[in-house]
Amino acid sequence: DVCRLSCGVCGDAWTDSGVPQAQTEAGQAQASQPQAPQPQASATISIDTSTCEDISTAIITTDGHTCEDYLAHVGRVNLHNARCSHESPMKNEKGETLLVKDVCRLSC
């Protein structure tokens, strides 16, 4: 409950970070397991213009979206096109900022 996080009713069951102690212990146990590759953020990438595919590991927005979760199921053509025209945090070999449509060639 959000109220309990802010009012202090929960006492010792909560850590200083506001996360239940059971959750932090579970998170520590999961941290020892191998993780899937993380998406790339603000990286310089080389784009092969001869292929029509998304770079699946590229983060294309400042809040961490990838091609799949930013463009999938948009449903409105104008919104989809607008998102494809946004700048991404990715840069090419020349240091130029890439647009989402440059990184997500298949989706756009």
PDB file of C-alpha atoms in Angstrom:
ATOM      1  CA  ASP A   1       0.000   0.000   0.000  1.00  0.00           C
ATOM      2  CA  VAL A   2       1.396   3.394  -0.990  1.00  0.00           C
ATOM      3  CA  CYS A   3       0.061   5.092   2.136  1.00  0.00           C
ATOM      4  CA  ARG A   4       1.949   2.704   4.369  1.00  0.00           C
ATOM      5  CA  LEU A   5       5.173   3.527   2.534  1.00  0.00           C
ATOM      6  CA  SER A   6       4.861   7.188   3.373  1.00  0.00           C
ATOM      7  CA  CYS A   7       3.293   7.146   6.845  1.00  0.00           C
ATOM      8  CA  GLY A   8       5.717   4.764   8.580  1.00  0.00           C
ATOM      9  CA  VAL A   9       3.031   2.371   9.922  1.00  0.00           C
ATOM     10  CA  CYS A  10       4.949  -0.675   8.708  1.00  0.00           C
ATOM     11  CA  GLY A  11       7.853  -0.254  11.113  1.00  0.00           C
ATOM     12  CA  ASP A  12      10.773  -2.721  10.840  1.00  0.00           C
ATOM     13  CA  ALA A  13       9.269  -4.675   7.940  1.00  0.00           C
ATOM     14  CA  TRP A  14      10.390  -1.879   5.601  1.00  0.00           C
ATOM     15  CA  THR A  15      13.939  -0.900   4.752  1.00  0.00           C
ATOM     16  CA  ASP A  16      15.210   2.679   4.645  1.00  0.00           C
ATOM     17  CA  SER A  17      14.700   2.730   0.879  1.00  0.00           C
ATOM     18  CA  GLY A  18      10.936   2.197   1.255  1.00  0.00           C
ATOM     19  CA  VAL A  19      11.077  -1.338  -0.138  1.00  0.00           C
ATOM     20  CA  PRO A  20       9.758  -4.248   1.914  1.00  0.00           C
ATOM     21  CA  GLN A  21      12.616  -6.226   3.449  1.00  0.00           C
ATOM     22  CA  ALA A  22      11.352  -9.471   1.895  1.00  0.00           C
ATOM     23  CA  GLN A  23      11.560  -7.885  -1.559  1.00  0.00           C
ATOM     24  CA  THR A  24      15.124  -6.663  -1.061  1.00  0.00           C
ATOM     25  CA  GLU A  25      16.219 -10.114   0.135  1.00  0.00           C
ATOM     26  CA  ALA A  26      14.552 -11.721  -2.897  1.00  0.00           C
ATOM     27  CA  GLY A  27      16.243  -9.179  -5.163  1.00  0.00           C
ATOM     28  CA  GLN A  28      19.637 -10.041  -3.676  1.00  0.00           C
ATOM     29  CA  ALA A  29      19.031 -13.743  -4.351  1.00  0.00           C
ATOM     30  CA  GLN A  30      18.076 -12.970  -7.960  1.00  0.00           C
ATOM     31  CA  ALA A  31      21.155 -10.789  -8.429  1.00  0.00           C
ATOM     32  CA  SER A  32      23.393 -13.837  -8.154  1.00  0.00           C
ATOM     33  CA  GLN A  33      21.672 -15.501 -11.122  1.00  0.00           C
ATOM     34  CA  PRO A  34      22.918 -14.714 -14.660  1.00  0.00           C
ATOM     35  CA  GLN A  35      21.028 -11.858 -16.304  1.00  0.00           C
ATOM     36  CA  ALA A  36      19.930 -11.428 -19.909  1.00  0.00           C
ATOM     37  CA  PRO A  37      21.898  -8.906 -21.974  1.00  0.00           C
ATOM     38  CA  GLN A  38      20.854  -5.351 -21.160  1.00  0.00           C
ATOM     39  CA  PRO A  39      19.807  -2.914 -23.891  1.00  0.00           C
ATOM     40  CA  GLN A  40      22.377  -0.369 -25.058  1.00  0.00           C
ATOM     41  CA  ALA A  41      21.874   3.249 -24.016  1.00  0.00           C
ATOM     42  CA  SER A  42      23.532   6.277 -25.611  1.00  0.00           C
ATOM     43  CA  ALA A  43      25.883   4.149 -27.660  1.00  0.00           C
ATOM     44  CA  THR A  44      27.575   4.710 -30.963  1.00  0.00           C
ATOM     45  CA  ILE A  45      26.368   2.103 -33.418  1.00  0.00           C
ATOM     46  CA  SER A  46      26.933   1.123 -37.008  1.00  0.00           C
ATOM     47  CA  ILE A  47      23.740   0.677 -38.999  1.00  0.00           C
ATOM     48  CA  ASP A  48      23.630  -1.569 -42.025  1.00  0.00           C
ATOM     49  CA  THR A  49      21.325   0.286 -44.419  1.00  0.00           C
ATOM     50  CA  SER A  50      21.031  -2.752 -46.690  1.00  0.00           C
ATOM     51  CA  THR A  51      18.942  -4.651 -44.111  1.00  0.00           C
ATOM     52  CA  CYS A  52      15.464  -3.887 -42.858  1.00  0.00           C
ATOM     53  CA  GLU A  53      15.604  -4.886 -39.208  1.00  0.00           C
ATOM     54  CA  ASP A  54      15.355  -3.359 -35.743  1.00  0.00           C
ATOM     55  CA  ILE A  55      18.345  -3.230 -33.450  1.00  0.00           C
ATOM     56  CA  SER A  56      16.643  -5.125 -30.639  1.00  0.00           C
ATOM     57  CA  THR A  57      19.092  -4.171 -27.874  1.00  0.00           C
ATOM     58  CA  ALA A  58      19.076  -0.430 -28.604  1.00  0.00           C
ATOM     59  CA  ILE A  59      17.368   1.915 -26.159  1.00  0.00           C
ATOM     60  CA  ILE A  60      15.667   4.486 -28.362  1.00  0.00           C
ATOM     61  CA  THR A  61      14.157   6.833 -25.761  1.00  0.00           C
ATOM     62  CA  THR A  62      15.551   8.582 -22.707  1.00  0.00           C
ATOM     63  CA  ASP A  63      13.178   6.596 -20.477  1.00  0.00           C
ATOM     64  CA  GLY A  64      14.502   3.213 -21.612  1.00  0.00           C
ATOM     65  CA  HIS A  65      12.181   2.002 -24.374  1.00  0.00           C
ATOM     66  CA  THR A  66      13.322  -0.363 -27.111  1.00  0.00           C
ATOM     67  CA  CYS A  67      11.948  -0.573 -30.659  1.00  0.00           C
ATOM     68  CA  GLU A  68       9.516  -3.304 -29.686  1.00  0.00           C
ATOM     69  CA  ASP A  69       7.890  -1.705 -26.652  1.00  0.00           C
ATOM     70  CA  TYR A  70       7.915   1.879 -28.013  1.00  0.00           C
ATOM     71  CA  LEU A  71       6.399   1.157 -31.423  1.00  0.00           C
ATOM     72  CA  ALA A  72       4.449  -2.088 -30.990  1.00  0.00           C
ATOM     73  CA  HIS A  73       0.677  -1.858 -30.702  1.00  0.00           C
ATOM     74  CA  VAL A  74       0.540   1.929 -31.202  1.00  0.00           C
ATOM     75  CA  GLY A  75      -2.593   1.556 -33.335  1.00  0.00           C
ATOM     76  CA  ARG A  76      -2.661   5.158 -34.570  1.00  0.00           C
ATOM     77  CA  VAL A  77      -0.744   5.846 -37.770  1.00  0.00           C
ATOM     78  CA  ASN A  78      -0.014   9.495 -36.962  1.00  0.00           C
ATOM     79  CA  LEU A  79       1.378   8.632 -33.519  1.00  0.00           C
ATOM     80  CA  HIS A  80       3.439   5.782 -34.968  1.00  0.00           C
ATOM     81  CA  ASN A  81       4.919   8.082 -37.628  1.00  0.00           C
ATOM     82  CA  ALA A  82       5.619  10.791 -35.056  1.00  0.00           C
ATOM     83  CA  ARG A  83       7.461   8.343 -32.812  1.00  0.00           C
ATOM     84  CA  CYS A  84       9.554   7.144 -35.750  1.00  0.00           C
ATOM     85  CA  SER A  85      10.598  10.756 -36.390  1.00  0.00           C
ATOM     86  CA  HIS A  86      11.819  11.382 -32.803  1.00  0.00           C
ATOM     87  CA  GLU A  87      15.528  11.625 -32.051  1.00  0.00           C
ATOM     88  CA  SER A  88      17.032   8.656 -30.228  1.00  0.00           C
ATOM     89  CA  PRO A  89      19.952   8.804 -27.777  1.00  0.00           C
ATOM     90  CA  MET A  90      21.941   6.674 -30.255  1.00  0.00           C
ATOM     91  CA  LYS A  91      24.694   8.130 -32.443  1.00  0.00           C
ATOM     92  CA  ASN A  92      26.299   6.870 -35.644  1.00  0.00           C
ATOM     93  CA  GLU A  93      30.029   6.537 -36.328  1.00  0.00           C
ATOM     94  CA  LYS A  94      30.207  10.224 -37.289  1.00  0.00           C
ATOM     95  CA  GLY A  95      28.688  11.285 -33.953  1.00  0.00           C
ATOM     96  CA  GLU A  96      25.384  12.301 -35.515  1.00  0.00           C
ATOM     97  CA  THR A  97      22.208  11.696 -33.527  1.00  0.00           C
ATOM     98  CA  LEU A  98      20.051   8.977 -35.068  1.00  0.00           C
ATOM     99  CA  LEU A  99      16.294   9.132 -35.397  1.00  0.00           C
ATOM    100  CA  VAL A 100      14.137   6.290 -34.094  1.00  0.00           C
ATOM    101  CA  LYS A 101      13.419   5.280 -37.705  1.00  0.00           C
ATOM    102  CA  ASP A 102      17.179   4.869 -38.283  1.00  0.00           C
ATOM    103  CA  VAL A 103      17.489   2.387 -35.410  1.00  0.00           C
ATOM    104  CA  CYS A 104      14.085   0.700 -35.785  1.00  0.00           C
ATOM    105  CA  ARG A 105      14.120   0.241 -39.536  1.00  0.00           C
ATOM    106  CA  LEU A 106      11.709  -2.713 -39.593  1.00  0.00           C
ATOM    107  CA  SER A 107       9.153  -1.234 -37.167  1.00  0.00           C
ATOM    108  CA  CYS A 108       9.102   2.168 -38.865  1.00  0.00           C
TER     109      CYS A 108
END
